[in-house]
Amino acid sequence: MKLSEFADRLDDELAVADWRGADYAVNGLQVGPEDAEVEHAAFAVDGVVATFEAAADAGADVLVVHHGVSWGGIDRVTGKEYDRVRALLDNDLALYAAHVPLDAHPAYGNAARLCEYLDLDVVEGFGREGPGHVGQRGRAAEPYTTAELRERLEELEGGDGVQVLDFGPERIEDVAVLTGSGTDWLDEAREKGVDALITGEGKQPAYHEAREAGISVFLAGHYATETFGVRALADLAEGWEVETTYLSHPTGL
C-alpha cells in the first residue's frame, strides 16, 4: 500500500487528530514521500540512528516509533537532528511516530497493554491530559503483594530492576498505570485512592508525595513500560498484509 494510506490508517486507529495541540510531539508521518510503497514496516520504541539502521538492515520501508524526531517541530536540521534525518534519507526509510495517542489508546496503548500483561481489569482512564487520559486505572482480579508486583514488572522486556517507593498497602488491588514518566499524576492517584502507581521513571518530589499519600510507586523503566504500544501496532499492521519486524533496543532506563 502507499505510505499515505499506511499513515492515514494509523492516524485513524489512534485518533491522532483528537490529540492535536495536546501533545508537544508531532504525531503521524514525520519523514517520507507519501507516494512511496510500504511492503515492510518495522516497529521500535525510539526513533534514533540505531533503530533507523536496524530497520534498514531488515529491509523495512517505514519505521513506526513511539518517540520520533520532531518534538514541537524542527527549526534547524543540525547536530543530532541532522544525523537522524540523514540516516533516514540515506536508507530511504520513512518515519511514523505516535506519542500521546499511543499512550492513551484503550486497545493498543502502552497503559492498556501493560494492564493486560498484569491481569488488571481496566475500570477507567487515568492521567487527565487534553481531551482524555494518557493512562488507565485497573483492578487486580487477584491482589498482588508488593514483592509479587515487583517481580512481575522485572520480567518486562528491557527491564533493569524495578525501584519501589513502598508507602502503600501490602495488598495491592487498585492500580493506576501511566507508562514512561508518570509521577506528575500522583495528585490524581491520591484523589482516586489507588493502592499503587506504576510508571517508568520518577522525579525527586515523587518520594514525599507518595509517602504523604500512602501510595506505592513502581518505577519499572521508561523503555520497559513502553514496548507494548508499538508491538500492538505491529500486530495490527500484519492484518493489512504488511510484513512487520519488531526491533528491540533496550536502554536500561
PDB file of C-alpha atoms in Angstrom:
ATOM      1  CA  MET A   1       0.000   0.000   0.000  1.00  0.00           C
ATOM      2  CA  LYS A   2       1.027   3.624  -0.357  1.00  0.00           C
ATOM      3  CA  LEU A   3       2.778   5.278   2.563  1.00  0.00           C
ATOM      4  CA  SER A   4      -0.007   7.864   2.689  1.00  0.00           C
ATOM      5  CA  GLU A   5      -2.615   5.128   3.174  1.00  0.00           C
ATOM      6  CA  PHE A   6      -0.488   3.365   5.795  1.00  0.00           C
ATOM      7  CA  ALA A   7      -0.112   6.616   7.746  1.00  0.00           C
ATOM      8  CA  ASP A   8      -3.787   7.512   7.372  1.00  0.00           C
ATOM      9  CA  ARG A   9      -4.829   4.117   8.745  1.00  0.00           C
ATOM     10  CA  LEU A  10      -2.629   4.574  11.795  1.00  0.00           C
ATOM     11  CA  ASP A  11      -3.878   8.151  12.239  1.00  0.00           C
ATOM     12  CA  ASP A  12      -7.469   6.902  12.207  1.00  0.00           C
ATOM     13  CA  GLU A  13      -6.861   3.939  14.515  1.00  0.00           C
ATOM     14  CA  LEU A  14      -5.041   6.104  17.057  1.00  0.00           C
ATOM     15  CA  ALA A  15      -7.370   9.128  16.762  1.00  0.00           C
ATOM     16  CA  VAL A  16      -4.318  11.308  16.171  1.00  0.00           C
ATOM     17  CA  ALA A  17      -6.441  14.335  15.248  1.00  0.00           C
ATOM     18  CA  ASP A  18      -8.113  14.308  18.674  1.00  0.00           C
ATOM     19  CA  TRP A  19      -4.760  14.964  20.354  1.00  0.00           C
ATOM     20  CA  ARG A  20      -3.614  17.795  18.109  1.00  0.00           C
ATOM     21  CA  GLY A  21      -2.457  20.642  20.317  1.00  0.00           C
ATOM     22  CA  ALA A  22      -2.418  18.467  23.447  1.00  0.00           C
ATOM     23  CA  ASP A  23       0.923  16.767  22.742  1.00  0.00           C
ATOM     24  CA  TYR A  24       4.248  18.520  22.316  1.00  0.00           C
ATOM     25  CA  ALA A  25       5.313  15.745  19.949  1.00  0.00           C
ATOM     26  CA  VAL A  26       4.427  15.831  16.262  1.00  0.00           C
ATOM     27  CA  ASN A  27       2.291  12.738  15.682  1.00  0.00           C
ATOM     28  CA  GLY A  28       1.857  10.974  12.377  1.00  0.00           C
ATOM     29  CA  LEU A  29       4.126  10.734   9.362  1.00  0.00           C
ATOM     30  CA  GLN A  30       7.278  12.706  10.163  1.00  0.00           C
ATOM     31  CA  VAL A  31       9.601  11.792   7.293  1.00  0.00           C
ATOM     32  CA  GLY A  32       8.958  10.194   3.926  1.00  0.00           C
ATOM     33  CA  PRO A  33       7.399  10.612   0.457  1.00  0.00           C
ATOM     34  CA  GLU A  34       3.684   9.945   0.732  1.00  0.00           C
ATOM     35  CA  ASP A  35       3.550   8.141  -2.637  1.00  0.00           C
ATOM     36  CA  ALA A  36       6.169   5.567  -1.583  1.00  0.00           C
ATOM     37  CA  GLU A  37       5.141   1.908  -1.337  1.00  0.00           C
ATOM     38  CA  VAL A  38       5.033   0.120   2.016  1.00  0.00           C
ATOM     39  CA  GLU A  39       5.502  -3.623   1.940  1.00  0.00           C
ATOM     40  CA  HIS A  40       7.547  -3.984   5.139  1.00  0.00           C
ATOM     41  CA  ALA A  41       7.151  -1.948   8.315  1.00  0.00           C
ATOM     42  CA  ALA A  42       9.456  -2.020  11.326  1.00  0.00           C
ATOM     43  CA  PHE A  43       8.427  -1.011  14.845  1.00  0.00           C
ATOM     44  CA  ALA A  44      10.532   0.300  17.739  1.00  0.00           C
ATOM     45  CA  VAL A  45      10.172   2.425  20.855  1.00  0.00           C
ATOM     46  CA  ASP A  46      12.745   5.081  19.883  1.00  0.00           C
ATOM     47  CA  GLY A  47      13.412   6.792  16.577  1.00  0.00           C
ATOM     48  CA  VAL A  48      17.211   7.099  16.651  1.00  0.00           C
ATOM     49  CA  VAL A  49      20.123   6.289  14.374  1.00  0.00           C
ATOM     50  CA  ALA A  50      20.491   2.772  15.827  1.00  0.00           C
ATOM     51  CA  THR A  51      16.873   1.787  15.112  1.00  0.00           C
ATOM     52  CA  PHE A  52      16.898   3.522  11.709  1.00  0.00           C
ATOM     53  CA  GLU A  53      19.879   1.431  10.669  1.00  0.00           C
ATOM     54  CA  ALA A  54      18.355  -1.748  12.112  1.00  0.00           C
ATOM     55  CA  ALA A  55      15.112  -1.102  10.232  1.00  0.00           C
ATOM     56  CA  ALA A  56      17.028  -0.551   7.023  1.00  0.00           C
ATOM     57  CA  ASP A  57      19.016  -3.762   7.570  1.00  0.00           C
ATOM     58  CA  ALA A  58      15.698  -5.592   7.996  1.00  0.00           C
ATOM     59  CA  GLY A  59      14.526  -4.250   4.630  1.00  0.00           C
ATOM     60  CA  ALA A  60      11.754  -2.051   6.040  1.00  0.00           C
ATOM     61  CA  ASP A  61      10.174   0.769   4.076  1.00  0.00           C
ATOM     62  CA  VAL A  62       8.888   2.608   7.151  1.00  0.00           C
ATOM     63  CA  LEU A  63       9.699   2.624  10.853  1.00  0.00           C
ATOM     64  CA  VAL A  64       6.892   3.217  13.359  1.00  0.00           C
ATOM     65  CA  VAL A  65       8.042   4.550  16.738  1.00  0.00           C
ATOM     66  CA  HIS A  66       6.715   5.953  19.982  1.00  0.00           C
ATOM     67  CA  HIS A  67       9.458   8.587  20.296  1.00  0.00           C
ATOM     68  CA  GLY A  68      10.058  10.297  16.958  1.00  0.00           C
ATOM     69  CA  VAL A  69      12.430  13.026  15.791  1.00  0.00           C
ATOM     70  CA  SER A  70      10.076  16.008  15.887  1.00  0.00           C
ATOM     71  CA  TRP A  71       9.072  17.461  19.250  1.00  0.00           C
ATOM     72  CA  GLY A  72       7.160  20.638  18.562  1.00  0.00           C
ATOM     73  CA  GLY A  73       8.698  20.906  15.112  1.00  0.00           C
ATOM     74  CA  ILE A  74      12.252  21.045  13.791  1.00  0.00           C
ATOM     75  CA  ASP A  75      13.702  24.549  13.500  1.00  0.00           C
ATOM     76  CA  ARG A  76      17.154  23.519  12.343  1.00  0.00           C
ATOM     77  CA  VAL A  77      18.480  20.317  10.835  1.00  0.00           C
ATOM     78  CA  THR A  78      21.844  20.313  12.578  1.00  0.00           C
ATOM     79  CA  GLY A  79      23.580  18.212  15.217  1.00  0.00           C
ATOM     80  CA  LYS A  80      21.671  15.126  16.235  1.00  0.00           C
ATOM     81  CA  GLU A  81      18.662  16.169  14.123  1.00  0.00           C
ATOM     82  CA  TYR A  82      20.911  16.159  11.040  1.00  0.00           C
ATOM     83  CA  ASP A  83      22.387  12.767  11.920  1.00  0.00           C
ATOM     84  CA  ARG A  84      18.949  11.237  12.411  1.00  0.00           C
ATOM     85  CA  VAL A  85      17.338  12.733   9.310  1.00  0.00           C
ATOM     86  CA  ARG A  86      20.392  11.776   7.237  1.00  0.00           C
ATOM     87  CA  ALA A  87      20.140   8.171   8.489  1.00  0.00           C
ATOM     88  CA  LEU A  88      16.529   8.065   7.314  1.00  0.00           C
ATOM     89  CA  LEU A  89      17.236   9.621   3.921  1.00  0.00           C
ATOM     90  CA  ASP A  90      20.386   7.595   3.268  1.00  0.00           C
ATOM     91  CA  ASN A  91      18.398   4.422   3.872  1.00  0.00           C
ATOM     92  CA  ASP A  92      15.269   5.563   2.002  1.00  0.00           C
ATOM     93  CA  LEU A  93      13.312   4.932   5.191  1.00  0.00           C
ATOM     94  CA  ALA A  94      10.104   6.693   6.202  1.00  0.00           C
ATOM     95  CA  LEU A  95       9.271   7.507   9.828  1.00  0.00           C
ATOM     96  CA  TYR A  96       5.895   7.498  11.566  1.00  0.00           C
ATOM     97  CA  ALA A  97       5.595   8.486  15.240  1.00  0.00           C
ATOM     98  CA  ALA A  98       2.772   8.178  17.774  1.00  0.00           C
ATOM     99  CA  HIS A  99       3.428   9.590  21.222  1.00  0.00           C
ATOM    100  CA  VAL A 100       0.458  10.503  23.462  1.00  0.00           C
ATOM    101  CA  PRO A 101      -2.103   8.948  21.070  1.00  0.00           C
ATOM    102  CA  LEU A 102      -0.340   5.620  21.599  1.00  0.00           C
ATOM    103  CA  ASP A 103      -0.038   6.080  25.358  1.00  0.00           C
ATOM    104  CA  ALA A 104      -3.734   6.846  25.585  1.00  0.00           C
ATOM    105  CA  HIS A 105      -5.317   4.323  23.229  1.00  0.00           C
ATOM    106  CA  PRO A 106      -7.753   1.987  25.035  1.00  0.00           C
ATOM    107  CA  ALA A 107      -6.822  -1.040  22.920  1.00  0.00           C
ATOM    108  CA  TYR A 108      -3.315  -0.527  21.504  1.00  0.00           C
ATOM    109  CA  GLY A 109      -1.973   1.832  24.162  1.00  0.00           C
ATOM    110  CA  ASN A 110       1.017   1.262  26.382  1.00  0.00           C
ATOM    111  CA  ALA A 111      -1.023   1.552  29.590  1.00  0.00           C
ATOM    112  CA  ALA A 112      -3.856  -0.628  28.310  1.00  0.00           C
ATOM    113  CA  ARG A 113      -1.488  -3.393  27.236  1.00  0.00           C
ATOM    114  CA  LEU A 114       0.520  -3.181  30.464  1.00  0.00           C
ATOM    115  CA  CYS A 115      -2.749  -3.602  32.392  1.00  0.00           C
ATOM    116  CA  GLU A 116      -3.475  -6.669  30.280  1.00  0.00           C
ATOM    117  CA  TYR A 117       0.006  -8.038  30.990  1.00  0.00           C
ATOM    118  CA  LEU A 118      -0.613  -7.617  34.727  1.00  0.00           C
ATOM    119  CA  ASP A 119      -4.136  -9.097  34.586  1.00  0.00           C
ATOM    120  CA  LEU A 120      -5.696  -5.812  35.647  1.00  0.00           C
ATOM    121  CA  ASP A 121      -9.283  -5.164  34.609  1.00  0.00           C
ATOM    122  CA  VAL A 122      -9.438  -1.578  33.323  1.00  0.00           C
ATOM    123  CA  VAL A 123     -12.144   0.365  35.139  1.00  0.00           C
ATOM    124  CA  GLU A 124     -11.490   3.905  33.864  1.00  0.00           C
ATOM    125  CA  GLY A 125      -8.926   6.199  32.330  1.00  0.00           C
ATOM    126  CA  PHE A 126      -6.187   7.714  34.447  1.00  0.00           C
ATOM    127  CA  GLY A 127      -3.918  10.698  33.919  1.00  0.00           C
ATOM    128  CA  ARG A 128      -6.057  13.579  32.723  1.00  0.00           C
ATOM    129  CA  GLU A 129      -4.450  15.309  29.752  1.00  0.00           C
ATOM    130  CA  GLY A 130      -6.006  17.396  26.988  1.00  0.00           C
ATOM    131  CA  PRO A 131      -9.100  15.685  25.622  1.00  0.00           C
ATOM    132  CA  GLY A 132      -8.747  12.470  27.607  1.00  0.00           C
ATOM    133  CA  HIS A 133      -6.456  10.303  29.712  1.00  0.00           C
ATOM    134  CA  VAL A 134      -2.961   9.074  28.941  1.00  0.00           C
ATOM    135  CA  GLY A 135      -3.112   6.110  31.311  1.00  0.00           C
ATOM    136  CA  GLN A 136      -5.507   3.568  32.785  1.00  0.00           C
ATOM    137  CA  ARG A 137      -6.779   2.588  36.192  1.00  0.00           C
ATOM    138  CA  GLY A 138      -7.129  -1.151  36.722  1.00  0.00           C
ATOM    139  CA  ARG A 139      -8.232  -3.602  39.357  1.00  0.00           C
ATOM    140  CA  ALA A 140      -6.413  -6.857  40.011  1.00  0.00           C
ATOM    141  CA  ALA A 141      -8.558  -9.991  39.942  1.00  0.00           C
ATOM    142  CA  GLU A 142      -6.080 -11.496  42.402  1.00  0.00           C
ATOM    143  CA  PRO A 143      -4.424  -8.847  44.589  1.00  0.00           C
ATOM    144  CA  TYR A 144      -0.644  -8.575  44.421  1.00  0.00           C
ATOM    145  CA  THR A 145       1.792  -8.225  47.260  1.00  0.00           C
ATOM    146  CA  THR A 146       4.467  -5.595  46.740  1.00  0.00           C
ATOM    147  CA  ALA A 147       7.059  -8.302  46.100  1.00  0.00           C
ATOM    148  CA  GLU A 148       4.842 -10.127  43.604  1.00  0.00           C
ATOM    149  CA  LEU A 149       4.110  -6.986  41.595  1.00  0.00           C
ATOM    150  CA  ARG A 150       7.764  -6.005  41.534  1.00  0.00           C
ATOM    151  CA  GLU A 151       8.741  -9.487  40.345  1.00  0.00           C
ATOM    152  CA  ARG A 152       6.165  -9.377  37.531  1.00  0.00           C
ATOM    153  CA  LEU A 153       7.399  -5.975  36.383  1.00  0.00           C
ATOM    154  CA  GLU A 154      11.011  -7.127  36.461  1.00  0.00           C
ATOM    155  CA  GLU A 155      10.111  -9.600  33.711  1.00  0.00           C
ATOM    156  CA  LEU A 156       9.352  -6.801  31.238  1.00  0.00           C
ATOM    157  CA  GLU A 157      11.449  -6.573  28.090  1.00  0.00           C
ATOM    158  CA  GLY A 158      14.361  -4.245  28.651  1.00  0.00           C
ATOM    159  CA  GLY A 159      13.813  -4.020  32.384  1.00  0.00           C
ATOM    160  CA  ASP A 160      16.864  -3.398  34.532  1.00  0.00           C
ATOM    161  CA  GLY A 161      15.433  -3.649  38.006  1.00  0.00           C
ATOM    162  CA  VAL A 162      12.336  -2.047  39.483  1.00  0.00           C
ATOM    163  CA  GLN A 163      12.586   0.692  42.096  1.00  0.00           C
ATOM    164  CA  VAL A 164       9.680   0.807  44.555  1.00  0.00           C
ATOM    165  CA  LEU A 165       8.601   3.665  46.772  1.00  0.00           C
ATOM    166  CA  ASP A 166       6.912   1.342  49.226  1.00  0.00           C
ATOM    167  CA  PHE A 167       4.416   3.567  51.021  1.00  0.00           C
ATOM    168  CA  GLY A 168       1.125   1.870  50.142  1.00  0.00           C
ATOM    169  CA  PRO A 169      -0.732  -1.149  51.470  1.00  0.00           C
ATOM    170  CA  GLU A 170       0.858  -4.576  51.225  1.00  0.00           C
ATOM    171  CA  ARG A 171      -2.257  -5.872  49.473  1.00  0.00           C
ATOM    172  CA  ILE A 172      -2.331  -4.139  46.066  1.00  0.00           C
ATOM    173  CA  GLU A 173      -5.584  -4.278  44.129  1.00  0.00           C
ATOM    174  CA  ASP A 174      -6.412  -0.789  42.809  1.00  0.00           C
ATOM    175  CA  VAL A 175      -3.643   0.322  40.452  1.00  0.00           C
ATOM    176  CA  ALA A 176      -3.020   3.411  38.316  1.00  0.00           C
ATOM    177  CA  VAL A 177      -0.852   2.792  35.242  1.00  0.00           C
ATOM    178  CA  LEU A 178       0.819   5.575  33.285  1.00  0.00           C
ATOM    179  CA  THR A 179       3.877   4.482  31.329  1.00  0.00           C
ATOM    180  CA  GLY A 180       7.035   6.465  30.656  1.00  0.00           C
ATOM    181  CA  SER A 181       7.273   9.392  33.055  1.00  0.00           C
ATOM    182  CA  GLY A 182       4.078   9.440  35.105  1.00  0.00           C
ATOM    183  CA  THR A 183       4.784  10.688  38.616  1.00  0.00           C
ATOM    184  CA  ASP A 184       3.365  14.122  37.732  1.00  0.00           C
ATOM    185  CA  TRP A 185      -0.055  12.498  38.156  1.00  0.00           C
ATOM    186  CA  LEU A 186       0.454  11.440  41.784  1.00  0.00           C
ATOM    187  CA  ASP A 187      -2.125  14.021  42.923  1.00  0.00           C
ATOM    188  CA  GLU A 188      -4.728  12.323  40.740  1.00  0.00           C
ATOM    189  CA  ALA A 189      -3.685   8.932  42.108  1.00  0.00           C
ATOM    190  CA  ARG A 190      -4.206  10.305  45.585  1.00  0.00           C
ATOM    191  CA  GLU A 191      -7.640  11.699  44.666  1.00  0.00           C
ATOM    192  CA  LYS A 192      -8.716   8.329  43.312  1.00  0.00           C
ATOM    193  CA  GLY A 193      -7.415   6.462  46.349  1.00  0.00           C
ATOM    194  CA  VAL A 194      -5.416   3.855  44.444  1.00  0.00           C
ATOM    195  CA  ASP A 195      -3.054   1.466  46.181  1.00  0.00           C
ATOM    196  CA  ALA A 196      -0.200   1.891  43.721  1.00  0.00           C
ATOM    197  CA  LEU A 197       1.006   3.817  40.690  1.00  0.00           C
ATOM    198  CA  ILE A 198       3.031   2.010  38.044  1.00  0.00           C
ATOM    199  CA  THR A 199       5.153   4.120  35.722  1.00  0.00           C
ATOM    200  CA  GLY A 200       8.555   4.075  34.074  1.00  0.00           C
ATOM    201  CA  GLU A 201      10.641   6.739  35.751  1.00  0.00           C
ATOM    202  CA  GLY A 202      10.146   9.263  38.522  1.00  0.00           C
ATOM    203  CA  LYS A 203      11.094  12.727  39.678  1.00  0.00           C
ATOM    204  CA  GLN A 204      12.544  13.637  43.065  1.00  0.00           C
ATOM    205  CA  PRO A 205       9.321  15.136  44.538  1.00  0.00           C
ATOM    206  CA  ALA A 206       7.549  11.807  43.984  1.00  0.00           C
ATOM    207  CA  TYR A 207       9.138  10.335  47.126  1.00  0.00           C
ATOM    208  CA  HIS A 208       7.437  12.698  49.540  1.00  0.00           C
ATOM    209  CA  GLU A 209       4.213  12.915  47.517  1.00  0.00           C
ATOM    210  CA  ALA A 210       3.856   9.134  47.528  1.00  0.00           C
ATOM    211  CA  ARG A 211       4.744   8.869  51.195  1.00  0.00           C
ATOM    212  CA  GLU A 212       2.217  11.513  52.224  1.00  0.00           C
ATOM    213  CA  ALA A 213      -0.471   9.939  50.039  1.00  0.00           C
ATOM    214  CA  GLY A 214       0.144   6.383  51.267  1.00  0.00           C
ATOM    215  CA  ILE A 215       0.669   5.108  47.725  1.00  0.00           C
ATOM    216  CA  SER A 216       3.349   2.731  46.477  1.00  0.00           C
ATOM    217  CA  VAL A 217       5.075   3.809  43.276  1.00  0.00           C
ATOM    218  CA  PHE A 218       6.713   1.240  40.998  1.00  0.00           C
ATOM    219  CA  LEU A 219       9.365   2.667  38.660  1.00  0.00           C
ATOM    220  CA  ALA A 220       9.798  -0.106  36.115  1.00  0.00           C
ATOM    221  CA  GLY A 221      11.780   1.747  33.438  1.00  0.00           C
ATOM    222  CA  HIS A 222      10.697   4.199  30.753  1.00  0.00           C
ATOM    223  CA  TYR A 223      11.668   1.882  27.902  1.00  0.00           C
ATOM    224  CA  ALA A 224      10.384  -1.276  29.584  1.00  0.00           C
ATOM    225  CA  THR A 225       6.892   0.131  30.120  1.00  0.00           C
ATOM    226  CA  GLU A 226       6.586   1.478  26.565  1.00  0.00           C
ATOM    227  CA  THR A 227       7.289  -1.508  24.329  1.00  0.00           C
ATOM    228  CA  PHE A 228       3.644  -2.578  24.432  1.00  0.00           C
ATOM    229  CA  GLY A 229       2.167   0.035  22.110  1.00  0.00           C
ATOM    230  CA  VAL A 230       4.477  -0.377  19.137  1.00  0.00           C
ATOM    231  CA  ARG A 231       4.235  -4.155  19.414  1.00  0.00           C
ATOM    232  CA  ALA A 232       0.444  -3.859  19.333  1.00  0.00           C
ATOM    233  CA  LEU A 233       0.689  -1.712  16.205  1.00  0.00           C
ATOM    234  CA  ALA A 234       2.917  -4.327  14.592  1.00  0.00           C
ATOM    235  CA  ASP A 235       0.189  -6.910  15.183  1.00  0.00           C
ATOM    236  CA  LEU A 236      -2.356  -4.509  13.685  1.00  0.00           C
ATOM    237  CA  ALA A 237      -0.261  -3.903  10.562  1.00  0.00           C
ATOM    238  CA  GLU A 238       0.093  -7.631   9.962  1.00  0.00           C
ATOM    239  CA  GLY A 239      -3.648  -7.653   9.303  1.00  0.00           C
ATOM    240  CA  TRP A 240      -3.070  -5.176   6.492  1.00  0.00           C
ATOM    241  CA  GLU A 241      -0.863  -7.711   4.686  1.00  0.00           C
ATOM    242  CA  VAL A 242       2.272  -5.772   5.537  1.00  0.00           C
ATOM    243  CA  GLU A 243       5.398  -7.631   6.615  1.00  0.00           C
ATOM    244  CA  THR A 244       6.456  -6.490  10.063  1.00  0.00           C
ATOM    245  CA  THR A 245       9.601  -6.526  12.181  1.00  0.00           C
ATOM    246  CA  TYR A 246       9.818  -5.536  15.833  1.00  0.00           C
ATOM    247  CA  LEU A 247      13.162  -4.026  16.836  1.00  0.00           C
ATOM    248  CA  SER A 248      14.194  -4.437  20.459  1.00  0.00           C
ATOM    249  CA  HIS A 249      16.730  -1.833  21.598  1.00  0.00           C
ATOM    250  CA  PRO A 250      16.555  -1.523  25.413  1.00  0.00           C
ATOM    251  CA  THR A 251      18.129   1.475  27.092  1.00  0.00           C
ATOM    252  CA  GLY A 252      18.083   0.197  30.685  1.00  0.00           C
ATOM    253  CA  LEU A 253      16.372   3.439  31.671  1.00  0.00           C
TER     254      LEU A 253
END
